[in-house]
């Protein structure tokens, strides 16, 4: 038995429908949602980030959406700190918190209780690391910590450890989980997911996703910032600045990139053996409710 407070994490791949299920579950339990998405924290990044609409979230309070402006710096440590505040506040109101999103590092920082140093990040050093290939980053880490067990292909993790070492930390991860967590996973078979990605991309373009990016740039979002966001924002920005010749070519390249990203997401989440993957072909919401009922009792 544990006396830690309960947290439900709803995670999964892009275009899987995890936001919808997270909202349905929060509504069922009278809970609140904490978004775990590295792009939805930014104001104005709506269609490209898949941000839920006011119509979709009616009756379900959401946290960590639209909290900073484009171009502002926001780290995993920032996310963890604000997520802890939001989750503790939800508990304080006697409600059940749902951590919902597909940014694996954000989710893990909360569910695993990542330890961070209190030093101020060296942004120049971080920008320098961004210029290096993942293999070179890992080689540098091994030179400093020969026995590291970090995945050499996990760029974010390798960079984070290099930054910790640079800031005077020991480069090791010291986790201290704060909550008792039930992790629910949302995804689909490969062919179904690919179709969902294609359909969602078409729908977002029709709703004005390209104009959204055009407006963000006009309002002062830098090309560098947009490129770092990846996927929709990177490829549409490349199209708007003339790096990609046609809209058709851009959408084709973007569709491929999103599908590759979904595979990387699954690689990340599949490492976590605590995630219970819902059967999306057989009443996943009912299955989730059964699991949550047993968990919170």
C-alpha positions as protocol buffer text, in pm:
chain_id: "A"
residue {
  index: 1
  type: UNK
  ca { x: 0 y: 0 z: 0 }
}
residue {
  index: 2
  type: UNK
  ca { x: 110 y: 357 z: -60 }
}
residue {
  index: 3
  type: UNK
  ca { x: -6 y: 681 z: 100 }
}
residue {
  index: 4
  type: UNK
  ca { x: 88 y: 883 z: -207 }
}
residue {
  index: 5
  type: UNK
  ca { x: -190 y: 1073 z: -378 }
}
residue {
  index: 6
  type: UNK
  ca { x: -336 y: 932 z: -698 }
}
residue {
  index: 7
  type: UNK
  ca { x: -262 y: 1050 z: -1051 }
}
residue {
  index: 8
  type: UNK
  ca { x: -398 y: 913 z: -1378 }
}
residue {
  index: 9
  type: UNK
  ca { x: -169 y: 952 z: -1680 }
}
residue {
  index: 10
  type: UNK
  ca { x: -323 y: 918 z: -2027 }
}
residue {
  index: 11
  type: UNK
  ca { x: -46 y: 895 z: -2285 }
}
residue {
  index: 12
  type: UNK
  ca { x: -2 y: 784 z: -2641 }
}
residue {
  index: 13
  type: UNK
  ca { x: 83 y: 868 z: -2997 }
}
residue {
  index: 14
  type: UNK
  ca { x: -15 y: 1169 z: -3200 }
}
residue {
  index: 15
  type: UNK
  ca { x: -362 y: 1146 z: -3361 }
}
residue {
  index: 16
  type: UNK
  ca { x: -458 y: 861 z: -3129 }
}
residue {
  index: 17
  type: UNK
  ca { x: -743 y: 1044 z: -2958 }
}
residue {
  index: 18
  type: UNK
  ca { x: -582 y: 1053 z: -2614 }
}
residue {
  index: 19
  type: UNK
  ca { x: -706 y: 1408 z: -2550 }
}
residue {
  index: 20
  type: UNK
  ca { x: -1067 y: 1304 z: -2612 }
}
residue {
  index: 21
  type: UNK
  ca { x: -1040 y: 1003 z: -2383 }
}
residue {
  index: 22
  type: UNK
  ca { x: -864 y: 1211 z: -2118 }
}
residue {
  index: 23
  type: UNK
  ca { x: -1146 y: 1465 z: -2125 }
}
residue {
  index: 24
  type: UNK
  ca { x: -1414 y: 1195 z: -2113 }
}
residue {
  index: 25
  type: UNK
  ca { x: -1247 y: 1032 z: -1814 }
}
residue {
  index: 26
  type: UNK
  ca { x: -1197 y: 1359 z: -1630 }
}
residue {
  index: 27
  type: UNK
  ca { x: -1561 y: 1449 z: -1689 }
}
residue {
  index: 28
  type: UNK
  ca { x: -1672 y: 1105 z: -1565 }
}
residue {
  index: 29
  type: UNK
  ca { x: -1476 y: 1143 z: -1240 }
}
residue {
  index: 30
  type: UNK
  ca { x: -1529 y: 1515 z: -1193 }
}
residue {
  index: 31
  type: UNK
  ca { x: -1155 y: 1558 z: -1237 }
}
residue {
  index: 32
  type: UNK
  ca { x: -923 y: 1808 z: -1404 }
}
residue {
  index: 33
  type: UNK
  ca { x: -671 y: 1773 z: -1686 }
}
residue {
  index: 34
  type: UNK
  ca { x: -305 y: 1875 z: -1680 }
}
residue {
  index: 35
  type: UNK
  ca { x: -177 y: 1893 z: -2038 }
}
residue {
  index: 36
  type: UNK
  ca { x: 161 y: 1729 z: -2103 }
}
residue {
  index: 37
  type: UNK
  ca { x: 239 y: 1873 z: -2445 }
}
residue {
  index: 38
  type: UNK
  ca { x: 553 y: 2073 z: -2520 }
}
residue {
  index: 39
  type: UNK
  ca { x: 380 y: 2292 z: -2779 }
}
residue {
  index: 40
  type: UNK
  ca { x: 41 y: 2349 z: -2620 }
}
residue {
  index: 41
  type: UNK
  ca { x: 203 y: 2552 z: -2344 }
}
residue {
  index: 42
  type: UNK
  ca { x: 253 y: 2830 z: -2600 }
}
residue {
  index: 43
  type: UNK
  ca { x: -16 y: 3084 z: -2677 }
}
residue {
  index: 44
  type: UNK
  ca { x: -130 y: 3091 z: -3040 }
}
residue {
  index: 45
  type: UNK
  ca { x: -11 y: 2740 z: -3121 }
}
residue {
  index: 46
  type: UNK
  ca { x: -355 y: 2591 z: -3163 }
}
residue {
  index: 47
  type: UNK
  ca { x: -424 y: 2393 z: -3479 }
}
residue {
  index: 48
  type: UNK
  ca { x: -64 y: 2285 z: -3528 }
}
residue {
  index: 49
  type: UNK
  ca { x: -36 y: 2149 z: -3175 }
}
residue {
  index: 50
  type: UNK
  ca { x: -376 y: 1981 z: -3169 }
}
residue {
  index: 51
  type: UNK
  ca { x: -484 y: 2201 z: -2880 }
}
residue {
  index: 52
  type: UNK
  ca { x: -830 y: 2114 z: -2751 }
}
residue {
  index: 53
  type: UNK
  ca { x: -1099 y: 2372 z: -2821 }
}
residue {
  index: 54
  type: UNK
  ca { x: -1324 y: 2546 z: -2565 }
}
residue {
  index: 55
  type: UNK
  ca { x: -1613 y: 2342 z: -2704 }
}
residue {
  index: 56
  type: UNK
  ca { x: -1428 y: 2017 z: -2640 }
}
residue {
  index: 57
  type: UNK
  ca { x: -1320 y: 2094 z: -2284 }
}
residue {
  index: 58
  type: UNK
  ca { x: -1649 y: 2239 z: -2159 }
}
residue {
  index: 59
  type: UNK
  ca { x: -1698 y: 2138 z: -1797 }
}
residue {
  index: 60
  type: UNK
  ca { x: -1344 y: 2002 z: -1757 }
}
residue {
  index: 61
  type: UNK
  ca { x: -1079 y: 2244 z: -1622 }
}
residue {
  index: 62
  type: UNK
  ca { x: -748 y: 2227 z: -1809 }
}
residue {
  index: 63
  type: UNK
  ca { x: -404 y: 2337 z: -1689 }
}
residue {
  index: 64
  type: UNK
  ca { x: -69 y: 2419 z: -1857 }
}
residue {
  index: 65
  type: UNK
  ca { x: -225 y: 2531 z: -2185 }
}
residue {
  index: 66
  type: UNK
  ca { x: -155 y: 2883 z: -2321 }
}
residue {
  index: 67
  type: UNK
  ca { x: 77 y: 2980 z: -2036 }
}
residue {
  index: 68
  type: UNK
  ca { x: 376 y: 3137 z: -2220 }
}
residue {
  index: 69
  type: UNK
  ca { x: 439 y: 3340 z: -2533 }
}
residue {
  index: 70
  type: UNK
  ca { x: 615 y: 3223 z: -2850 }
}
residue {
  index: 71
  type: UNK
  ca { x: 995 y: 3267 z: -2839 }
}
residue {
  index: 72
  type: UNK
  ca { x: 999 y: 3232 z: -2459 }
}
residue {
  index: 73
  type: UNK
  ca { x: 1219 y: 2966 z: -2302 }
}
residue {
  index: 74
  type: UNK
  ca { x: 1040 y: 2674 z: -2137 }
}
residue {
  index: 75
  type: UNK
  ca { x: 1217 y: 2364 z: -2004 }
}
residue {
  index: 76
  type: UNK
  ca { x: 1116 y: 2022 z: -1879 }
}
residue {
  index: 77
  type: UNK
  ca { x: 1205 y: 2148 z: -1533 }
}
residue {
  index: 78
  type: UNK
  ca { x: 962 y: 2439 z: -1580 }
}
residue {
  index: 79
  type: UNK
  ca { x: 694 y: 2196 z: -1687 }
}
residue {
  index: 80
  type: UNK
  ca { x: 751 y: 1967 z: -1391 }
}
residue {
  index: 81
  type: UNK
  ca { x: 734 y: 2253 z: -1142 }
}
residue {
  index: 82
  type: UNK
  ca { x: 409 y: 2390 z: -1286 }
}
residue {
  index: 83
  type: UNK
  ca { x: 259 y: 2042 z: -1324 }
}
residue {
  index: 84
  type: UNK
  ca { x: 331 y: 1966 z: -958 }
}
residue {
  index: 85
  type: UNK
  ca { x: 159 y: 2292 z: -861 }
}
residue {
  index: 86
  type: UNK
  ca { x: -143 y: 2213 z: -1078 }
}
residue {
  index: 87
  type: UNK
  ca { x: -174 y: 1853 z: -961 }
}
residue {
  index: 88
  type: UNK
  ca { x: -138 y: 1946 z: -595 }
}
residue {
  index: 89
  type: UNK
  ca { x: -402 y: 2214 z: -643 }
}
residue {
  index: 90
  type: UNK
  ca { x: -639 y: 1961 z: -797 }
}
residue {
  index: 91
  type: UNK
  ca { x: -585 y: 1727 z: -504 }
}
residue {
  index: 92
  type: UNK
  ca { x: -643 y: 2019 z: -270 }
}
residue {
  index: 93
  type: UNK
  ca { x: -985 y: 2068 z: -428 }
}
residue {
  index: 94
  type: UNK
  ca { x: -1066 y: 1703 z: -364 }
}
residue {
  index: 95
  type: UNK
  ca { x: -1061 y: 1615 z: -733 }
}
residue {
  index: 96
  type: UNK
  ca { x: -879 y: 1355 z: -940 }
}
residue {
  index: 97
  type: UNK
  ca { x: -596 y: 1481 z: -1166 }
}
residue {
  index: 98
  type: UNK
  ca { x: -541 y: 1349 z: -1518 }
}
residue {
  index: 99
  type: UNK
  ca { x: -201 y: 1406 z: -1683 }
}
residue {
  index: 100
  type: UNK
  ca { x: -277 y: 1388 z: -2056 }
}
residue {
  index: 101
  type: UNK
  ca { x: -33 y: 1421 z: -2344 }
}
residue {
  index: 102
  type: UNK
  ca { x: 224 y: 1277 z: -2578 }
}
residue {
  index: 103
  type: UNK
  ca { x: 545 y: 1452 z: -2475 }
}
residue {
  index: 104
  type: UNK
  ca { x: 712 y: 1156 z: -2311 }
}
residue {
  index: 105
  type: UNK
  ca { x: 978 y: 1358 z: -2132 }
}
residue {
  index: 106
  type: UNK
  ca { x: 717 y: 1584 z: -1974 }
}
residue {
  index: 107
  type: UNK
  ca { x: 510 y: 1287 z: -1860 }
}
residue {
  index: 108
  type: UNK
  ca { x: 809 y: 1103 z: -1717 }
}
residue {
  index: 109
  type: UNK
  ca { x: 938 y: 1412 z: -1536 }
}
residue {
  index: 110
  type: UNK
  ca { x: 618 y: 1403 z: -1328 }
}
residue {
  index: 111
  type: UNK
  ca { x: 535 y: 1034 z: -1304 }
}
residue {
  index: 112
  type: UNK
  ca { x: 897 y: 932 z: -1234 }
}
residue {
  index: 113
  type: UNK
  ca { x: 978 y: 1241 z: -1028 }
}
residue {
  index: 114
  type: UNK
  ca { x: 1289 y: 1352 z: -1213 }
}
residue {
  index: 115
  type: UNK
  ca { x: 1541 y: 1530 z: -995 }
}
residue {
  index: 116
  type: UNK
  ca { x: 1665 y: 1865 z: -1127 }
}
residue {
  index: 117
  type: UNK
  ca { x: 1933 y: 2093 z: -996 }
}
residue {
  index: 118
  type: UNK
  ca { x: 1836 y: 2448 z: -900 }
}
residue {
  index: 119
  type: UNK
  ca { x: 2108 y: 2605 z: -1111 }
}
residue {
  index: 120
  type: UNK
  ca { x: 2011 y: 2852 z: -1381 }
}
residue {
  index: 121
  type: UNK
  ca { x: 2044 y: 2687 z: -1725 }
}
residue {
  index: 122
  type: UNK
  ca { x: 2323 y: 2806 z: -1952 }
}
residue {
  index: 123
  type: UNK
  ca { x: 2124 y: 2893 z: -2263 }
}
residue {
  index: 124
  type: UNK
  ca { x: 2434 y: 2952 z: -2474 }
}
residue {
  index: 125
  type: UNK
  ca { x: 2558 y: 2603 z: -2393 }
}
residue {
  index: 126
  type: UNK
  ca { x: 2216 y: 2459 z: -2473 }
}
residue {
  index: 127
  type: UNK
  ca { x: 2213 y: 2637 z: -2810 }
}
residue {
  index: 128
  type: UNK
  ca { x: 2558 y: 2493 z: -2878 }
}
residue {
  index: 129
  type: UNK
  ca { x: 2443 y: 2140 z: -2796 }
}
residue {
  index: 130
  type: UNK
  ca { x: 2153 y: 2185 z: -3038 }
}
residue {
  index: 131
  type: UNK
  ca { x: 2404 y: 2220 z: -3322 }
}
residue {
  index: 132
  type: UNK
  ca { x: 2555 y: 1876 z: -3258 }
}
residue {
  index: 133
  type: UNK
  ca { x: 2432 y: 1546 z: -3399 }
}
residue {
  index: 134
  type: UNK
  ca { x: 2293 y: 1295 z: -3150 }
}
residue {
  index: 135
  type: UNK
  ca { x: 2589 y: 1059 z: -3201 }
}
residue {
  index: 136
  type: UNK
  ca { x: 2833 y: 1336 z: -3113 }
}
residue {
  index: 137
  type: UNK
  ca { x: 2630 y: 1432 z: -2806 }
}
residue {
  index: 138
  type: UNK
  ca { x: 2637 y: 1072 z: -2684 }
}
residue {
  index: 139
  type: UNK
  ca { x: 3011 y: 1041 z: -2752 }
}
residue {
  index: 140
  type: UNK
  ca { x: 3075 y: 1344 z: -2532 }
}
residue {
  index: 141
  type: UNK
  ca { x: 2855 y: 1205 z: -2257 }
}
residue {
  index: 142
  type: UNK
  ca { x: 3040 y: 871 z: -2258 }
}
residue {
  index: 143
  type: UNK
  ca { x: 3371 y: 1053 z: -2230 }
}
residue {
  index: 144
  type: UNK
  ca { x: 3248 y: 1206 z: -1903 }
}
residue {
  index: 145
  type: UNK
  ca { x: 3031 y: 921 z: -1771 }
}
residue {
  index: 146
  type: UNK
  ca { x: 3169 y: 599 z: -1925 }
}
residue {
  index: 147
  type: UNK
  ca { x: 2919 y: 374 z: -1746 }
}
residue {
  index: 148
  type: UNK
  ca { x: 2609 y: 572 z: -1841 }
}
residue {
  index: 149
  type: UNK
  ca { x: 2308 y: 355 z: -1925 }
}
residue {
  index: 150
  type: UNK
  ca { x: 2116 y: 625 z: -2114 }
}
residue {
  index: 151
  type: UNK
  ca { x: 1978 y: 529 z: -2455 }
}
residue {
  index: 152
  type: UNK
  ca { x: 2229 y: 669 z: -2711 }
}
residue {
  index: 153
  type: UNK
  ca { x: 1941 y: 757 z: -2946 }
}
residue {
  index: 154
  type: UNK
  ca { x: 1745 y: 949 z: -2682 }
}
residue {
  index: 155
  type: UNK
  ca { x: 1862 y: 1296 z: -2781 }
}
residue {
  index: 156
  type: UNK
  ca { x: 1664 y: 1485 z: -2518 }
}
residue {
  index: 157
  type: UNK
  ca { x: 1791 y: 1269 z: -2235 }
}
residue {
  index: 158
  type: UNK
  ca { x: 2154 y: 1284 z: -2353 }
}
residue {
  index: 159
  type: UNK
  ca { x: 2134 y: 1663 z: -2383 }
}
residue {
  index: 160
  type: UNK
  ca { x: 1976 y: 1694 z: -2039 }
}
residue {
  index: 161
  type: UNK
  ca { x: 2256 y: 1493 z: -1879 }
}
residue {
  index: 162
  type: UNK
  ca { x: 2523 y: 1699 z: -2055 }
}
residue {
  index: 163
  type: UNK
  ca { x: 2357 y: 2016 z: -1931 }
}
residue {
  index: 164
  type: UNK
  ca { x: 2342 y: 1883 z: -1574 }
}
residue {
  index: 165
  type: UNK
  ca { x: 2713 y: 1799 z: -1585 }
}
residue {
  index: 166
  type: UNK
  ca { x: 2792 y: 2139 z: -1734 }
}
residue {
  index: 167
  type: UNK
  ca { x: 2598 y: 2302 z: -1450 }
}
residue {
  index: 168
  type: UNK
  ca { x: 2801 y: 2115 z: -1189 }
}
residue {
  index: 169
  type: UNK
  ca { x: 2568 y: 1821 z: -1127 }
}
residue {
  index: 170
  type: UNK
  ca { x: 2692 y: 1461 z: -1126 }
}
residue {
  index: 171
  type: UNK
  ca { x: 2507 y: 1366 z: -1443 }
}
residue {
  index: 172
  type: UNK
  ca { x: 2305 y: 1097 z: -1275 }
}
residue {
  index: 173
  type: UNK
  ca { x: 1926 y: 1086 z: -1261 }
}
residue {
  index: 174
  type: UNK
  ca { x: 1785 y: 1096 z: -907 }
}
residue {
  index: 175
  type: UNK
  ca { x: 1416 y: 1019 z: -922 }
}
residue {
  index: 176
  type: UNK
  ca { x: 1170 y: 1076 z: -639 }
}
residue {
  index: 177
  type: UNK
  ca { x: 815 y: 991 z: -755 }
}
residue {
  index: 178
  type: UNK
  ca { x: 562 y: 1213 z: -583 }
}
residue {
  index: 179
  type: UNK
  ca { x: 239 y: 1033 z: -683 }
}
residue {
  index: 180
  type: UNK
  ca { x: 87 y: 689 z: -710 }
}
residue {
  index: 181
  type: UNK
  ca { x: 28 y: 672 z: -1085 }
}
residue {
  index: 182
  type: UNK
  ca { x: -192 y: 464 z: -1312 }
}
residue {
  index: 183
  type: UNK
  ca { x: -66 y: 496 z: -1669 }
}
residue {
  index: 184
  type: UNK
  ca { x: -310 y: 434 z: -1955 }
}
residue {
  index: 185
  type: UNK
  ca { x: -183 y: 412 z: -2312 }
}
residue {
  index: 186
  type: UNK
  ca { x: -371 y: 512 z: -2628 }
}
residue {
  index: 187
  type: UNK
  ca { x: -271 y: 409 z: -2979 }
}
residue {
  index: 188
  type: UNK
  ca { x: -393 y: 216 z: -3283 }
}
residue {
  index: 189
  type: UNK
  ca { x: -268 y: -47 z: -3522 }
}
residue {
  index: 190
  type: UNK
  ca { x: -13 y: 95 z: -3766 }
}
residue {
  index: 191
  type: UNK
  ca { x: -244 y: 122 z: -4069 }
}
residue {
  index: 192
  type: UNK
  ca { x: -529 y: 275 z: -3870 }
}
residue {
  index: 193
  type: UNK
  ca { x: -295 y: 528 z: -3707 }
}
residue {
  index: 194
  type: UNK
  ca { x: -148 y: 629 z: -4042 }
}
residue {
  index: 195
  type: UNK
  ca { x: -497 y: 691 z: -4177 }
}
residue {
  index: 196
  type: UNK
  ca { x: -591 y: 895 z: -3871 }
}
residue {
  index: 197
  type: UNK
  ca { x: -276 y: 1106 z: -3915 }
}
residue {
  index: 198
  type: UNK
  ca { x: -358 y: 1172 z: -4281 }
}
residue {
  index: 199
  type: UNK
  ca { x: -719 y: 1262 z: -4208 }
}
residue {
  index: 200
  type: UNK
  ca { x: -625 y: 1492 z: -3923 }
}
residue {
  index: 201
  type: UNK
  ca { x: -365 y: 1671 z: -4134 }
}
residue {
  index: 202
  type: UNK
  ca { x: -618 y: 1741 z: -4409 }
}
residue {
  index: 203
  type: UNK
  ca { x: -872 y: 1862 z: -4155 }
}
residue {
  index: 204
  type: UNK
  ca { x: -626 y: 2099 z: -3988 }
}
residue {
  index: 205
  type: UNK
  ca { x: -518 y: 2251 z: -4316 }
}
residue {
  index: 206
  type: UNK
  ca { x: -883 y: 2310 z: -4405 }
}
residue {
  index: 207
  type: UNK
  ca { x: -934 y: 2480 z: -4069 }
}
residue {
  index: 208
  type: UNK
  ca { x: -649 y: 2722 z: -4137 }
}
residue {
  index: 209
  type: UNK
  ca { x: -330 y: 2573 z: -3996 }
}
residue {
  index: 210
  type: UNK
  ca { x: -109 y: 2736 z: -4260 }
}
residue {
  index: 211
  type: UNK
  ca { x: -264 y: 3075 z: -4186 }
}
residue {
  index: 212
  type: UNK
  ca { x: -200 y: 3013 z: -3816 }
}
residue {
  index: 213
  type: UNK
  ca { x: 171 y: 2976 z: -3881 }
}
residue {
  index: 214
  type: UNK
  ca { x: 172 y: 3277 z: -4113 }
}
residue {
  index: 215
  type: UNK
  ca { x: 11 y: 3485 z: -3840 }
}
residue {
  index: 216
  type: UNK
  ca { x: 253 y: 3364 z: -3572 }
}
residue {
  index: 217
  type: UNK
  ca { x: 546 y: 3474 z: -3788 }
}
residue {
  index: 218
  type: UNK
  ca { x: 379 y: 3807 z: -3860 }
}
residue {
  index: 219
  type: UNK
  ca { x: 325 y: 3859 z: -3487 }
}
residue {
  index: 220
  type: UNK
  ca { x: 694 y: 3813 z: -3413 }
}
residue {
  index: 221
  type: UNK
  ca { x: 756 y: 3442 z: -3364 }
}
residue {
  index: 222
  type: UNK
  ca { x: 1106 y: 3384 z: -3497 }
}
residue {
  index: 223
  type: UNK
  ca { x: 1189 y: 3134 z: -3766 }
}
residue {
  index: 224
  type: UNK
  ca { x: 1433 y: 2972 z: -3524 }
}
residue {
  index: 225
  type: UNK
  ca { x: 1158 y: 2926 z: -3266 }
}
residue {
  index: 226
  type: UNK
  ca { x: 917 y: 2782 z: -3521 }
}
residue {
  index: 227
  type: UNK
  ca { x: 1177 y: 2541 z: -3655 }
}
residue {
  index: 228
  type: UNK
  ca { x: 1255 y: 2410 z: -3306 }
}
residue {
  index: 229
  type: UNK
  ca { x: 887 y: 2329 z: -3254 }
}
residue {
  index: 230
  type: UNK
  ca { x: 915 y: 2063 z: -3523 }
}
residue {
  index: 231
  type: UNK
  ca { x: 653 y: 1889 z: -3738 }
}
residue {
  index: 232
  type: UNK
  ca { x: 366 y: 2115 z: -3848 }
}
residue {
  index: 233
  type: UNK
  ca { x: 534 y: 2437 z: -3743 }
}
residue {
  index: 234
  type: UNK
  ca { x: 871 y: 2350 z: -3893 }
}
residue {
  index: 235
  type: UNK
  ca { x: 744 y: 2230 z: -4229 }
}
residue {
  index: 236
  type: UNK
  ca { x: 487 y: 2505 z: -4277 }
}
residue {
  index: 237
  type: UNK
  ca { x: 750 y: 2764 z: -4183 }
}
residue {
  index: 238
  type: UNK
  ca { x: 987 y: 2614 z: -4439 }
}
residue {
  index: 239
  type: UNK
  ca { x: 711 y: 2641 z: -4699 }
}
residue {
  index: 240
  type: UNK
  ca { x: 630 y: 3002 z: -4609 }
}
residue {
  index: 241
  type: UNK
  ca { x: 994 y: 3116 z: -4626 }
}
residue {
  index: 242
  type: UNK
  ca { x: 1041 y: 2940 z: -4961 }
}
residue {
  index: 243
  type: UNK
  ca { x: 1254 y: 2648 z: -4844 }
}
residue {
  index: 244
  type: UNK
  ca { x: 985 y: 2410 z: -4974 }
}
residue {
  index: 245
  type: UNK
  ca { x: 849 y: 2501 z: -5315 }
}
residue {
  index: 246
  type: UNK
  ca { x: 484 y: 2398 z: -5304 }
}
residue {
  index: 247
  type: UNK
  ca { x: 212 y: 2332 z: -5052 }
}
residue {
  index: 248
  type: UNK
  ca { x: 164 y: 1983 z: -5193 }
}
residue {
  index: 249
  type: UNK
  ca { x: 532 y: 1896 z: -5140 }
}
residue {
  index: 250
  type: UNK
  ca { x: 523 y: 2041 z: -4790 }
}
residue {
  index: 251
  type: UNK
  ca { x: 218 y: 1837 z: -4691 }
}
residue {
  index: 252
  type: UNK
  ca { x: 370 y: 1519 z: -4830 }
}
residue {
  index: 253
  type: UNK
  ca { x: 693 y: 1571 z: -4635 }
}
residue {
  index: 254
  type: UNK
  ca { x: 499 y: 1669 z: -4325 }
}
residue {
  index: 255
  type: UNK
  ca { x: 279 y: 1359 z: -4339 }
}
residue {
  index: 256
  type: UNK
  ca { x: 589 y: 1140 z: -4353 }
}
residue {
  index: 257
  type: UNK
  ca { x: 751 y: 1327 z: -4064 }
}
residue {
  index: 258
  type: UNK
  ca { x: 442 y: 1294 z: -3842 }
}
residue {
  index: 259
  type: UNK
  ca { x: 430 y: 919 z: -3902 }
}
residue {
  index: 260
  type: UNK
  ca { x: 799 y: 888 z: -3818 }
}
residue {
  index: 261
  type: UNK
  ca { x: 738 y: 1092 z: -3504 }
}
residue {
  index: 262
  type: UNK
  ca { x: 454 y: 862 z: -3397 }
}
residue {
  index: 263
  type: UNK
  ca { x: 694 y: 567 z: -3423 }
}
residue {
  index: 264
  type: UNK
  ca { x: 945 y: 745 z: -3200 }
}
residue {
  index: 265
  type: UNK
  ca { x: 669 y: 817 z: -2950 }
}
residue {
  index: 266
  type: UNK
  ca { x: 580 y: 450 z: -2935 }
}
residue {
  index: 267
  type: UNK
  ca { x: 946 y: 356 z: -2891 }
}
residue {
  index: 268
  type: UNK
  ca { x: 958 y: 590 z: -2591 }
}
residue {
  index: 269
  type: UNK
  ca { x: 635 y: 473 z: -2432 }
}
residue {
  index: 270
  type: UNK
  ca { x: 693 y: 102 z: -2498 }
}
residue {
  index: 271
  type: UNK
  ca { x: 995 y: 119 z: -2267 }
}
residue {
  index: 272
  type: UNK
  ca { x: 759 y: 190 z: -1978 }
}
residue {
  index: 273
  type: UNK
  ca { x: 621 y: -147 z: -1875 }
}
residue {
  index: 274
  type: UNK
  ca { x: 379 y: 16 z: -1630 }
}
residue {
  index: 275
  type: UNK
  ca { x: 161 y: 155 z: -1910 }
}
residue {
  index: 276
  type: UNK
  ca { x: -162 y: -36 z: -1961 }
}
residue {
  index: 277
  type: UNK
  ca { x: -253 y: -13 z: -2331 }
}
residue {
  index: 278
  type: UNK
  ca { x: -627 y: 15 z: -2387 }
}
residue {
  index: 279
  type: UNK
  ca { x: -793 y: -195 z: -2655 }
}
residue {
  index: 280
  type: UNK
  ca { x: -913 y: 77 z: -2891 }
}
residue {
  index: 281
  type: UNK
  ca { x: -1128 y: -170 z: -3084 }
}
residue {
  index: 282
  type: UNK
  ca { x: -1337 y: -273 z: -2785 }
}
residue {
  index: 283
  type: UNK
  ca { x: -1486 y: 6 z: -2569 }
}
residue {
  index: 284
  type: UNK
  ca { x: -1161 y: 164 z: -2444 }
}
residue {
  index: 285
  type: UNK
  ca { x: -1343 y: 418 z: -2227 }
}
residue {
  index: 286
  type: UNK
  ca { x: -1524 y: 145 z: -2035 }
}
residue {
  index: 287
  type: UNK
  ca { x: -1197 y: -45 z: -1993 }
}
residue {
  index: 288
  type: UNK
  ca { x: -1027 y: 267 z: -1862 }
}
residue {
  index: 289
  type: UNK
  ca { x: -1306 y: 331 z: -1611 }
}
residue {
  index: 290
  type: UNK
  ca { x: -1276 y: -24 z: -1477 }
}
residue {
  index: 291
  type: UNK
  ca { x: -902 y: 18 z: -1433 }
}
residue {
  index: 292
  type: UNK
  ca { x: -936 y: 356 z: -1265 }
}
residue {
  index: 293
  type: UNK
  ca { x: -1212 y: 235 z: -1033 }
}
residue {
  index: 294
  type: UNK
  ca { x: -990 y: -50 z: -913 }
}
residue {
  index: 295
  type: UNK
  ca { x: -691 y: 185 z: -881 }
}
residue {
  index: 296
  type: UNK
  ca { x: -856 y: 458 z: -674 }
}
residue {
  index: 297
  type: UNK
  ca { x: -1020 y: 210 z: -437 }
}
